Short mmCIF file of C-alpha atoms and ligand atoms in Angstrom, two decimals:
data_model
loop_
_atom_site.label_atom_id
_atom_site.label_comp_id
_atom_site.label_asym_id
_atom_site.label_seq_id
_atom_site.Cartn_x
_atom_site.Cartn_y
_atom_site.Cartn_z
CA MET D 1 -143.35 43.82 52.12
CA ALA D 2 -141.17 46.40 53.87
CA ASN D 3 -138.88 46.66 50.86
CA SER D 4 -141.67 46.58 48.30
CA LYS D 5 -142.28 50.08 47.01
CA LYS D 6 -144.89 49.21 44.44
CA TRP D 7 -148.22 47.52 44.95
CA GLY D 8 -150.35 46.10 42.16
CA ASN D 9 -153.87 44.71 42.14
CA ILE D 10 -154.46 41.09 43.11
CA ILE D 11 -156.35 39.52 40.24
CA GLY D 12 -156.75 35.82 39.42
CA GLY D 13 -153.94 34.58 41.61
CA LYS D 14 -151.32 37.19 40.62
CA GLU D 15 -150.24 40.68 41.50
CA ASP D 16 -150.95 42.78 38.41
CA LEU D 17 -148.48 45.65 38.26
CA GLU D 18 -149.67 47.08 34.92
CA GLY D 19 -151.71 50.28 34.87
CA ASP D 20 -151.76 53.83 36.19
CA ASN D 21 -149.21 54.39 38.94
CA HIS D 22 -150.04 56.70 41.84
CA ILE D 23 -147.66 57.82 44.54
CA LEU D 24 -148.87 57.35 48.10
CA THR D 25 -147.62 59.67 50.82
CA SER D 26 -147.96 59.20 54.55
CA PRO D 27 -150.39 61.48 56.39
CA ALA D 28 -148.06 61.15 59.39
CA ASP D 29 -145.31 63.28 57.87
CA GLY D 30 -145.85 63.62 54.12
CA SER D 31 -143.09 61.17 53.24
CA GLU D 32 -143.43 58.98 50.17
CA ILE D 33 -144.46 55.38 50.91
CA GLY D 34 -144.41 53.98 47.38
CA GLU D 35 -146.47 53.53 44.25
CA VAL D 36 -149.84 51.88 43.83
CA VAL D 37 -151.39 50.78 40.55
CA TYR D 38 -154.99 51.87 40.17
CA ALA D 39 -157.24 49.37 38.42
CA SER D 40 -159.02 50.50 35.25
CA LYS D 41 -162.66 49.56 34.59
CA ALA D 42 -161.42 46.73 32.33
CA LYS D 43 -159.16 45.39 35.08
CA VAL D 44 -162.06 45.44 37.56
CA GLU D 45 -164.16 43.50 35.08
CA THR D 46 -161.35 40.94 34.71
CA ALA D 47 -161.23 40.62 38.50
CA ILE D 48 -165.01 40.08 38.64
CA ASP D 49 -164.83 37.42 35.90
CA SER D 50 -162.02 35.67 37.73
CA SER D 51 -163.99 35.65 40.99
CA ALA D 52 -167.07 34.36 39.16
CA ALA D 53 -165.02 31.50 37.65
CA ALA D 54 -163.43 30.74 41.04
CA PHE D 55 -166.88 30.59 42.61
CA GLU D 56 -168.36 28.23 40.04
CA ASN D 57 -165.37 25.98 39.46
CA LYS D 58 -163.77 25.77 42.84
CA TRP D 59 -165.11 27.58 45.89
CA LEU D 60 -168.68 26.35 45.55
CA HIS D 61 -167.31 22.81 45.78
CA THR D 62 -164.94 23.50 48.67
CA SER D 63 -166.31 22.23 51.99
CA LEU D 64 -167.01 24.51 54.93
CA ARG D 65 -164.30 22.64 56.83
CA ASP D 66 -161.71 23.34 54.13
CA ARG D 67 -162.77 26.96 53.88
CA LYS D 68 -162.26 27.32 57.64
CA SER D 69 -158.90 25.63 57.44
CA LEU D 70 -157.74 28.14 54.81
CA LEU D 71 -158.92 31.02 57.00
CA GLN D 72 -156.90 29.54 59.86
CA LYS D 73 -153.82 29.45 57.61
CA LEU D 74 -154.43 33.04 56.57
CA ALA D 75 -154.64 34.16 60.22
CA HIS D 76 -151.37 32.37 60.89
CA ARG D 77 -149.66 34.00 57.91
CA VAL D 78 -150.78 37.51 58.90
CA MET D 79 -149.71 36.81 62.48
CA GLU D 80 -146.20 35.98 61.27
CA ARG D 81 -146.07 39.33 59.49
CA SER D 82 -148.00 41.37 62.04
CA ASP D 83 -145.24 43.92 62.64
CA GLU D 84 -144.99 44.61 58.91
CA TYR D 85 -148.76 44.97 58.66
CA ALA D 86 -148.83 47.37 61.65
CA ASN D 87 -146.05 49.48 60.21
CA LEU D 88 -147.72 49.70 56.82
CA GLU D 89 -151.14 50.45 58.33
CA SER D 90 -149.78 53.37 60.34
CA LEU D 91 -147.69 54.77 57.48
CA ASN D 92 -150.69 54.63 55.16
CA THR D 93 -153.40 55.96 57.51
CA GLY D 94 -151.43 58.14 59.94
CA LYS D 95 -152.89 56.29 62.93
CA THR D 96 -150.50 55.76 65.81
CA ILE D 97 -148.22 52.77 65.53
CA ARG D 98 -149.31 51.82 69.05
CA GLN D 99 -152.90 51.57 67.86
CA SER D 100 -151.96 49.49 64.81
CA MET D 101 -149.84 47.17 66.95
CA LEU D 102 -152.29 46.82 69.82
CA MET D 103 -155.63 47.15 68.10
CA ASP D 104 -156.06 47.08 64.32
CA ILE D 105 -153.73 44.23 63.40
CA PRO D 106 -154.13 41.86 66.39
CA LEU D 107 -157.91 42.38 66.39
CA GLY D 108 -158.03 41.67 62.65
CA ILE D 109 -156.05 38.45 63.15
CA GLU D 110 -158.36 37.43 66.03
CA HIS D 111 -161.36 38.11 63.85
CA ILE D 112 -160.07 35.95 60.96
CA ARG D 113 -159.54 33.22 63.59
CA TYR D 114 -163.05 33.71 64.92
CA PHE D 115 -164.51 32.93 61.50
CA ALA D 116 -162.13 29.97 61.12
CA GLU D 117 -163.23 28.52 64.43
CA GLU D 118 -166.83 29.60 65.06
CA ASN D 119 -169.42 26.85 65.11
CA GLU D 120 -172.72 28.72 65.09
CA PHE D 121 -172.99 28.90 61.31
CA ARG D 122 -174.61 25.84 59.73
CA GLU D 123 -175.06 25.52 56.01
CA SER D 124 -178.53 24.06 56.45
CA ARG D 125 -181.22 23.16 58.97
CA LYS D 126 -184.16 20.77 58.90
CA ILE D 127 -187.76 21.79 59.33
CA SER D 128 -191.08 20.02 59.35
CA HIS D 129 -194.13 21.51 57.64
CA PRO D 130 -196.98 21.38 60.15
CA GLU D 131 -199.55 21.53 57.32
CA TYR D 132 -198.13 18.46 55.53
CA PRO D 133 -197.10 15.76 58.01
CA ASP D 134 -195.53 13.41 55.44
CA THR D 135 -193.03 15.98 54.23
CA THR D 136 -189.77 17.43 55.42
CA GLY D 137 -187.94 20.58 54.52
CA GLU D 138 -184.31 21.55 54.35
CA ILE D 139 -183.39 25.19 54.67
CA GLN D 140 -180.03 25.84 53.08
CA PHE D 141 -177.93 28.95 53.58
CA ALA D 142 -176.41 29.14 50.13
CA PRO D 143 -173.66 31.60 49.22
CA MET D 144 -174.60 34.68 47.24
CA GLY D 145 -171.92 34.11 44.57
CA VAL D 146 -169.45 36.93 43.94
CA VAL D 147 -169.53 39.58 46.67
CA GLY D 148 -168.28 43.08 45.91
CA ALA D 149 -166.81 44.66 49.05
CA ILE D 150 -166.24 48.43 49.10
CA ALA D 151 -164.27 49.72 52.08
CA PRO D 152 -163.31 53.14 53.48
CA TRP D 153 -159.94 54.48 54.61
CA ASN D 154 -160.20 54.68 58.41
CA VAL D 155 -159.51 51.08 59.52
CA PRO D 156 -158.41 49.45 56.25
CA PHE D 157 -157.09 46.16 57.60
CA LEU D 158 -159.98 45.49 59.98
CA MET D 159 -162.44 46.47 57.28
CA ALA D 160 -160.80 44.11 54.77
CA VAL D 161 -161.06 41.28 57.32
CA TRP D 162 -164.66 42.03 58.27
CA LYS D 163 -165.72 42.06 54.63
CA THR D 164 -163.78 39.05 53.39
CA ALA D 165 -163.52 36.44 56.18
CA PRO D 166 -167.29 35.92 56.77
CA ALA D 167 -168.07 36.14 53.05
CA LEU D 168 -165.44 33.51 52.19
CA LEU D 169 -166.55 31.34 55.10
CA ALA D 170 -170.14 31.41 53.79
CA GLY D 171 -168.89 30.14 50.40
CA ASN D 172 -168.66 33.35 48.37
CA THR D 173 -165.76 34.66 46.37
CA VAL D 174 -164.91 38.32 46.90
CA VAL D 175 -163.76 41.33 44.90
CA LEU D 176 -162.52 43.77 47.52
CA LYS D 177 -162.05 47.46 46.78
CA PRO D 178 -160.11 49.24 49.50
CA SER D 179 -160.07 53.04 49.55
CA HIS D 180 -157.57 54.50 47.09
CA PHE D 181 -156.17 56.47 50.04
CA THR D 182 -155.31 53.39 52.11
CA PRO D 183 -155.10 50.21 50.02
CA LEU D 184 -151.84 48.72 51.31
CA THR D 185 -152.81 46.24 54.03
CA ALA D 186 -155.82 45.04 51.99
CA LEU D 187 -153.50 44.36 49.04
CA GLU D 188 -151.16 42.49 51.37
CA LEU D 189 -154.10 40.46 52.68
CA GLY D 190 -154.93 39.52 49.08
CA LYS D 191 -151.34 38.31 48.57
CA ASP D 192 -151.37 36.41 51.84
CA ALA D 193 -154.65 34.69 50.96
CA LEU D 194 -152.86 33.25 47.93
CA TYR D 195 -149.88 32.30 50.08
CA ALA D 196 -152.25 30.53 52.49
CA GLY D 197 -153.67 28.47 49.64
CA PHE D 198 -156.94 30.18 48.68
CA PRO D 199 -157.66 29.41 45.03
CA PRO D 200 -156.91 32.16 42.48
CA GLY D 201 -159.87 34.52 42.24
CA ALA D 202 -161.40 33.55 45.63
CA LEU D 203 -160.20 36.93 46.89
CA ASN D 204 -159.32 39.58 44.32
CA VAL D 205 -158.29 43.04 45.55
CA VAL D 206 -158.59 46.01 43.20
CA THR D 207 -157.91 49.57 44.20
CA GLY D 208 -158.54 52.93 42.57
CA SER D 209 -161.19 55.61 42.77
CA GLY D 210 -164.76 54.96 43.82
CA ASP D 211 -166.10 56.48 40.63
CA VAL D 212 -164.31 53.85 38.53
CA VAL D 213 -163.64 50.76 40.67
CA GLY D 214 -166.52 51.12 43.15
CA ASP D 215 -169.05 52.05 40.50
CA THR D 216 -168.04 49.09 38.27
CA ILE D 217 -168.53 46.74 41.22
CA ALA D 218 -171.87 48.28 42.21
CA LYS D 219 -173.22 48.01 38.66
CA SER D 220 -171.81 44.61 37.58
CA ARG D 221 -174.43 41.98 36.79
CA LYS D 222 -171.95 39.27 37.76
CA ILE D 223 -171.83 40.48 41.35
CA SER D 224 -174.71 39.29 43.53
CA MET D 225 -174.14 41.41 46.61
CA VAL D 226 -172.36 44.57 47.63
CA SER D 227 -171.11 45.06 51.15
CA PHE D 228 -170.32 48.76 51.58
CA THR D 229 -168.88 50.84 54.41
CA GLY D 230 -168.46 54.59 54.12
CA SER D 231 -170.44 57.80 54.08
CA THR D 232 -174.23 57.88 53.97
CA THR D 233 -174.11 59.93 50.76
CA THR D 234 -171.96 57.39 48.89
CA GLY D 235 -173.93 54.51 50.42
CA LYS D 236 -177.10 55.90 48.85
CA ARG D 237 -175.34 56.11 45.47
CA VAL D 238 -174.14 52.53 45.75
CA MET D 239 -177.61 51.33 46.70
CA SER D 240 -179.07 53.12 43.73
CA ALA D 241 -176.41 51.79 41.29
CA ALA D 242 -176.91 48.25 42.62
CA SER D 243 -180.67 48.40 42.13
CA ALA D 244 -180.41 48.05 38.33
CA SER D 245 -179.37 44.41 38.75
CA VAL D 246 -181.39 43.87 41.99
CA LYS D 247 -178.33 43.15 44.10
CA LYS D 248 -178.43 42.58 47.79
CA VAL D 249 -176.75 45.54 49.50
CA THR D 250 -175.51 45.90 53.05
CA LEU D 251 -174.47 49.36 54.17
CA GLU D 252 -172.51 50.43 57.22
CA LEU D 253 -172.69 54.21 57.15
CA GLY D 254 -172.06 57.29 59.21
CA GLY D 255 -173.08 58.05 62.75
CA LYS D 256 -173.37 60.78 65.36
CA SER D 257 -173.27 58.51 68.35
CA PRO D 258 -174.25 59.80 71.81
CA ASN D 259 -172.16 58.96 74.86
CA ILE D 260 -174.57 59.53 77.78
CA VAL D 261 -172.99 60.29 81.13
CA PHE D 262 -175.27 60.26 84.18
CA ALA D 263 -174.31 62.04 87.40
CA ASP D 264 -174.29 58.69 89.23
CA CYS D 265 -171.48 57.27 87.08
CA ASP D 266 -167.96 56.45 88.20
CA ILE D 267 -166.55 59.74 86.91
CA ASP D 268 -162.92 58.61 86.59
CA HIS D 269 -164.00 55.63 84.51
CA ALA D 270 -166.48 57.64 82.41
CA LEU D 271 -163.86 60.32 81.64
CA LYS D 272 -161.50 57.71 80.23
CA GLY D 273 -164.35 56.10 78.31
CA VAL D 274 -165.48 59.38 76.74
CA LEU D 275 -161.91 60.23 75.75
CA PHE D 276 -161.36 56.74 74.32
CA GLY D 277 -164.80 56.84 72.70
CA LEU D 278 -164.02 59.89 70.58
CA TYR D 279 -160.30 60.55 70.35
CA LEU D 280 -159.18 56.99 69.43
CA ASN D 281 -157.99 57.16 65.80
CA SER D 282 -158.57 60.96 66.06
CA GLY D 283 -162.32 60.40 65.84
CA GLN D 284 -162.12 58.67 62.46
CA LEU D 285 -164.22 55.69 63.48
CA CYS D 286 -167.80 55.25 62.38
CA GLU D 287 -169.13 54.50 65.87
CA SER D 288 -167.13 57.26 67.60
CA GLY D 289 -168.99 58.76 70.56
CA SER D 290 -168.99 62.22 69.04
CA ARG D 291 -171.89 63.64 71.08
CA LEU D 292 -171.23 63.84 74.82
CA LEU D 293 -174.59 64.04 76.61
CA VAL D 294 -173.76 64.87 80.22
CA GLN D 295 -176.12 65.41 83.16
CA SER D 296 -176.25 69.11 84.06
CA SER D 297 -175.08 68.70 87.68
CA ILE D 298 -171.66 67.32 86.63
CA LYS D 299 -171.19 69.05 83.27
CA GLU D 300 -168.65 71.70 84.32
CA GLU D 301 -166.53 69.31 86.36
CA PHE D 302 -166.66 66.70 83.59
CA VAL D 303 -165.62 69.02 80.76
CA SER D 304 -162.89 70.60 82.83
CA ARG D 305 -161.40 67.22 83.82
CA LEU D 306 -161.75 65.90 80.24
CA SER D 307 -159.80 68.92 78.96
CA LYS D 308 -157.00 68.15 81.42
CA LEU D 309 -156.86 64.55 80.18
CA LEU D 310 -156.67 65.77 76.58
CA GLU D 311 -153.91 68.16 77.59
CA ALA D 312 -151.94 65.16 78.82
CA MET D 313 -152.29 63.23 75.54
CA LYS D 314 -149.02 63.11 73.68
CA ALA D 315 -148.91 64.60 70.19
CA GLY D 316 -145.94 63.86 67.96
CA ASN D 317 -145.00 61.52 65.16
CA PRO D 318 -147.59 58.68 65.11
CA MET D 319 -144.80 56.27 64.15
CA ASP D 320 -143.30 56.86 67.61
CA MET D 321 -144.56 54.26 70.14
CA THR D 322 -145.26 56.96 72.76
CA THR D 323 -147.57 59.12 70.60
CA ASP D 324 -151.32 59.23 71.36
CA VAL D 325 -152.67 61.58 68.67
CA SER D 326 -153.29 60.03 65.24
CA ALA D 327 -153.03 62.05 62.04
CA ILE D 328 -156.03 62.71 59.80
CA SER D 329 -155.89 60.15 57.01
CA ASN D 330 -156.22 62.44 54.00
CA ARG D 331 -156.37 66.10 53.01
CA LYS D 332 -160.02 65.90 51.93
CA GLN D 333 -160.99 64.74 55.42
CA LEU D 334 -158.85 67.38 57.16
CA ASP D 335 -160.52 70.08 55.04
CA LYS D 336 -163.96 68.69 55.89
CA ILE D 337 -163.26 68.78 59.65
CA THR D 338 -161.80 72.29 59.46
CA THR D 339 -164.75 73.64 57.46
CA MET D 340 -167.38 72.03 59.68
CA VAL D 341 -165.82 73.36 62.89
CA ASN D 342 -165.25 76.85 61.47
CA GLU D 343 -168.83 77.03 60.22
CA GLY D 344 -170.13 75.69 63.53
CA ILE D 345 -168.29 78.37 65.47
CA ALA D 346 -169.43 81.06 63.02
CA GLY D 347 -172.98 79.73 63.54
CA GLY D 348 -172.84 80.15 67.32
CA ALA D 349 -171.05 77.08 68.72
CA THR D 350 -168.61 77.75 71.58
CA LEU D 351 -165.09 76.40 71.59
CA LEU D 352 -164.60 74.87 75.06
CA TYR D 353 -161.14 73.41 74.50
CA ARG D 354 -158.54 73.00 71.77
CA LYS D 355 -155.20 71.29 72.27
CA GLU D 356 -152.06 73.00 71.00
CA ILE D 357 -150.32 70.48 68.75
CA GLN D 358 -149.10 72.34 65.68
CA ALA D 359 -145.58 72.97 66.96
CA ILE D 360 -145.12 69.34 68.00
CA VAL D 361 -146.49 67.25 65.10
CA PRO D 362 -144.39 66.53 61.99
CA SER D 363 -144.60 69.54 59.67
CA GLY D 364 -145.51 67.59 56.50
CA GLY D 365 -148.34 65.65 58.18
CA LEU D 366 -152.10 66.14 58.37
CA TYR D 367 -153.41 66.90 61.86
CA TYR D 368 -156.43 68.36 63.60
CA PRO D 369 -156.14 69.20 67.30
CA PRO D 370 -158.36 67.43 69.85
CA THR D 371 -161.24 69.85 70.34
CA ILE D 372 -164.39 70.26 72.47
CA ILE D 373 -167.31 72.46 71.44
CA SER D 374 -170.84 73.09 72.69
CA SER D 375 -174.00 74.88 71.66
CA PRO D 376 -177.50 75.13 73.05
CA ASN D 377 -178.75 75.07 69.44
CA LEU D 378 -179.06 71.34 68.82
CA GLY D 379 -180.02 71.95 65.19
CA LEU D 380 -176.52 73.20 64.24
CA GLU D 381 -174.96 71.02 61.53
CA ILE D 382 -171.90 70.40 63.65
CA LEU D 383 -174.11 68.86 66.35
CA GLN D 384 -176.13 66.79 63.90
CA GLU D 385 -173.77 65.59 61.18
CA GLU D 386 -170.74 63.31 61.29
CA ILE D 387 -167.46 65.26 61.52
CA PHE D 388 -165.24 62.15 61.57
CA GLY D 389 -162.49 63.90 63.44
CA PRO D 390 -161.32 64.65 67.01
CA VAL D 391 -164.15 67.08 67.78
CA LEU D 392 -166.49 66.34 70.67
CA SER D 393 -169.75 68.26 71.02
CA VAL D 394 -171.16 68.63 74.51
CA VAL D 395 -174.87 68.80 75.29
CA GLU D 396 -176.35 68.76 78.78
CA PHE D 397 -179.51 67.02 79.92
CA ARG D 398 -181.61 67.21 83.09
CA ASP D 399 -182.96 63.68 83.49
CA GLU D 400 -183.25 60.23 81.94
CA LYS D 401 -186.20 61.16 79.74
CA GLU D 402 -184.44 64.18 78.27
CA ALA D 403 -181.23 62.19 77.71
CA ILE D 404 -183.12 59.60 75.66
CA GLU D 405 -184.96 62.28 73.69
CA ILE D 406 -181.76 64.12 72.74
CA ALA D 407 -179.88 60.90 72.00
CA ASN D 408 -182.57 59.64 69.63
CA LYS D 409 -183.04 63.02 67.93
CA SER D 410 -180.70 62.15 65.09
CA ASP D 411 -180.91 60.80 61.57
CA TYR D 412 -178.28 58.25 62.59
CA GLY D 413 -178.27 55.25 64.90
CA LEU D 414 -174.99 53.40 64.81
CA ALA D 415 -173.85 53.24 68.43
CA ALA D 416 -174.17 54.79 71.89
CA GLY D 417 -172.62 54.65 75.35
CA VAL D 418 -174.36 54.86 78.75
CA TRP D 419 -172.38 55.60 81.92
CA SER D 420 -174.02 54.94 85.31
CA LYS D 421 -173.41 52.79 88.38
CA ASP D 422 -177.11 51.92 88.27
CA ILE D 423 -176.94 49.04 85.78
CA GLU D 424 -180.71 48.54 85.72
CA LYS D 425 -181.20 52.17 84.73
CA ALA D 426 -178.41 51.95 82.16
CA LYS D 427 -180.00 48.85 80.61
CA ARG D 428 -183.41 50.54 80.60
CA VAL D 429 -181.93 53.53 78.76
CA ALA D 430 -179.94 51.28 76.37
CA SER D 431 -183.10 49.40 75.43
CA THR D 432 -184.78 52.61 74.27
CA LEU D 433 -181.89 53.93 72.20
CA MET D 434 -182.33 53.60 68.44
CA ALA D 435 -178.85 52.29 67.71
CA GLY D 436 -177.21 49.02 66.68
CA THR D 437 -174.55 48.82 69.42
CA ILE D 438 -174.86 50.20 72.94
CA TRP D 439 -172.05 49.96 75.46
CA ILE D 440 -172.75 50.30 79.18
CA ASN D 441 -169.77 51.67 81.15
CA GLU D 442 -167.61 50.92 78.10
CA TYR D 443 -167.04 52.13 74.56
CA HIS D 444 -165.65 50.89 71.25
CA LEU D 445 -164.81 47.33 72.34
CA LEU D 446 -165.49 45.02 69.42
CA SER D 447 -166.22 41.34 69.45
CA ALA D 448 -166.26 39.23 66.30
CA ALA D 449 -169.19 37.34 67.87
CA ALA D 450 -171.33 40.48 68.11
CA PRO D 451 -173.16 41.82 65.04
CA ARG D 452 -172.63 45.52 64.37
CA GLY D 453 -174.51 47.90 62.11
CA GLY D 454 -176.90 50.80 62.13
CA PHE D 455 -180.48 51.86 62.73
CA LYS D 456 -181.96 54.68 60.59
CA GLN D 457 -179.52 56.28 58.11
CA SER D 458 -176.55 54.51 59.69
CA GLY D 459 -177.15 51.51 57.50
CA VAL D 460 -178.78 48.30 56.47
CA GLY D 461 -177.65 44.82 57.52
CA ARG D 462 -175.06 43.65 60.00
CA GLU D 463 -171.37 42.82 60.00
CA LEU D 464 -169.70 40.21 62.28
CA GLY D 465 -171.30 37.51 64.41
CA LEU D 466 -173.69 34.87 63.11
CA GLU D 467 -175.97 37.59 61.73
CA GLY D 468 -173.01 38.99 59.80
CA ILE D 469 -172.25 35.60 58.23
CA LEU D 470 -175.90 35.05 57.32
CA GLU D 471 -175.88 38.38 55.44
CA TYR D 472 -173.57 36.67 52.94
CA THR D 473 -176.06 33.88 52.27
CA GLN D 474 -179.37 33.41 50.54
CA THR D 475 -181.97 30.99 51.75
CA ARG D 476 -182.96 27.96 49.72
CA HIS D 477 -185.90 25.78 50.82
CA ILE D 478 -186.03 22.18 49.60
CA PHE D 479 -189.44 20.59 50.11
CA VAL D 480 -189.39 16.76 50.20
CA ASN D 481 -192.48 14.56 50.02
CA LYS D 482 -191.28 11.36 51.67
CA GLY D 483 -194.49 9.41 51.25
CA PHE D 484 -195.11 9.64 47.48
CA ASN D 485 -198.77 10.37 48.29
CA ASP D 486 -200.63 13.54 47.50
CA GLN D 487 -200.56 15.85 50.44
CA ASP D 488 -203.55 17.83 49.38
CA THR D 489 -206.13 16.01 47.32
CA VAL D 490 -207.70 19.22 46.18
CA ALA D 491 -204.32 20.84 45.41
CA TYR D 492 -205.17 24.23 46.91
CA GLY D 493 -208.50 24.21 45.15
CA LEU D 494 -207.51 22.72 41.82
CA VAL D 495 -209.23 19.34 41.62
CA ILE D 496 -207.03 16.90 39.74
CA ALA D 497 -208.95 13.90 38.45
CA GLU D 498 -207.56 10.39 39.10
CA GLY D 499 -206.29 8.61 35.97
CA GLU D 500 -206.08 9.87 32.40
P1 LIG Z 601 -166.90 57.46 50.86
O1 LIG Z 601 -168.16 56.97 51.42
O2 LIG Z 601 -166.98 58.32 49.65
O3 LIG Z 601 -165.93 56.24 50.51
C1 LIG Z 601 -166.10 54.91 50.95
C2 LIG Z 601 -165.71 53.96 49.85
O4 LIG Z 601 -166.63 54.11 48.75
C3 LIG Z 601 -164.33 54.23 49.26
O5 LIG Z 601 -163.70 53.02 48.90
C4 LIG Z 601 -164.66 55.05 48.03
O6 LIG Z 601 -163.67 55.05 47.04
C5 LIG Z 601 -165.90 54.35 47.55
N1 LIG Z 601 -166.73 55.13 46.62
C6 LIG Z 601 -166.75 56.46 46.43
N2 LIG Z 601 -167.64 56.79 45.46
C7 LIG Z 601 -168.18 55.63 45.02
C8 LIG Z 601 -169.15 55.30 44.04
N3 LIG Z 601 -169.74 56.23 43.29
N4 LIG Z 601 -169.47 54.01 43.87
C9 LIG Z 601 -168.91 53.04 44.60
N5 LIG Z 601 -167.96 53.29 45.56
C10 LIG Z 601 -167.61 54.57 45.77
O7 LIG Z 601 -166.12 58.15 52.03
P2 LIG Z 601 -165.10 59.38 51.99
O8 LIG Z 601 -163.74 58.87 51.90
O9 LIG Z 601 -165.46 60.38 50.93
O10 LIG Z 601 -165.35 60.00 53.41
C11 LIG Z 601 -166.39 60.93 53.54
C12 LIG Z 601 -167.05 60.79 54.87
O11 LIG Z 601 -167.57 59.48 55.03
C13 LIG Z 601 -166.16 60.95 56.07
O12 LIG Z 601 -165.95 62.28 56.37
C14 LIG Z 601 -166.96 60.27 57.12
O13 LIG Z 601 -167.93 61.16 57.62
C15 LIG Z 601 -167.63 59.15 56.38
N6 LIG Z 601 -166.97 57.87 56.55
C16 LIG Z 601 -167.60 56.91 57.25
C17 LIG Z 601 -167.00 55.71 57.46
C18 LIG Z 601 -167.65 54.63 58.23
O14 LIG Z 601 -166.95 53.75 58.71
N7 LIG Z 601 -168.95 54.59 58.33
C19 LIG Z 601 -165.66 55.43 57.01
C20 LIG Z 601 -165.08 56.50 56.20
C21 LIG Z 601 -165.74 57.66 56.01
P3 LIG Z 601 -162.45 56.09 47.06
O15 LIG Z 601 -162.50 56.86 48.33
O16 LIG Z 601 -161.26 55.24 46.95
O17 LIG Z 601 -162.66 56.97 45.86
#
């Protein structure tokens, strides 16, 4: 992989290098990484056909045990190449190499293993029908068929794992579309699935723009389900495009997650958690704790100490193991962050802190400095909408009731954090927050066993855990009359005469 400078699409068991070539540059320093072939609409359709054939001819008849065994082999293969994956992930996204080596790649490997080893998912369960004692029922969790997976650019390897491992485990074949900005580790995963022994077409990976590749997937009649992660705006478009063929759609969308710090917290611990909660990956994580809600009595001390911690973060080349500050993954995103912050400040927000990094980061790279802002006007766009960058907004609250009110006053509901030594209070607050994941005295930590997803406009459906696997299934009920006798002599009101 390290010497490969050209990546093609993975279609029907082969890397297809034919098509439009695009040069990828690293957001870390602007250097050229290599060329990627974008799939045309026709190539995407070929990939869908190949996944449909793989589903019908092979994967549907492959046992759950064998599917798990292949996932185990895939985890092993990625593990052997983990340094290459980490290097490629950081070059392509601009995230620090330390993060790729200690988080994205090892967590992705662990999560493939989780799906290879978990034993909660059963392909069927038995029921009895209380109304009809002589009958039994079998509820089967059948695969959907071909799943179209559309992924964003912020955590490309993890996202590829989350969208493919549970879907394959549940018996589906997958056409994965990584972001055209960051397709490299997903394409490598497609190659390694073949190396591990997955049948051709079980996992096809096609990259290119959303308007061509994503739209073809969303509209295809041969795809039964779309699993999408990205912005709320694009998620709505995908949902609408998928409706023409009545596809199942799961959406993991944007957030504006509150990190609620009570005065009775362990301040040292909470400071680290708030920093980790927002500045990891330079804020380009969907569940980032981008709204700091801090109790009035500790606000000044908290913000001042947080600024000092940010001051101590090391900016530099993300490919250097000692660097803390990740680059921004693409120019479009850097422009969005810059515009939102500038408009927020013009609209009355106050800049509380901004780290000086420009002289230290590589000149050809894309960077936004870790920043803290505040405003008493909670209606400002910058306090309501996802920035997806290293910009924390600070809002103070007086008491528990007000904290909950402010936290829930959002169109989004992906995640939240609660910091307090009073665990009962923290749990009480957590249970009233309208969000899919709530950490108490913690942030960001992900478990493959725990379903994640959003309330409100943060999404529909869940990823990971048993609930995440079940999303990739459809329920079939088989009703068996064991006794060969009529269960209802009046057949729900229709009297059927005996004899001819
Ligand atoms: P998008 O939501 O536009 O992109 C997500 C994925 O959808 C990409 O693979 C993209 O393709 C694809 N896509 C785009 N248009 C279509 C379409 N019409 N049909 C099908 N698929 C499509 O995210 P952006 O990259 O534009 O980022 C914008 C904002 O989204 C960010 O600023 C951030 O706020 C949010 N975001 C949220 C994420 C999350 O995890 N919830 C992750 C990333 C971003 P391609 O980009 O290759 O053209």
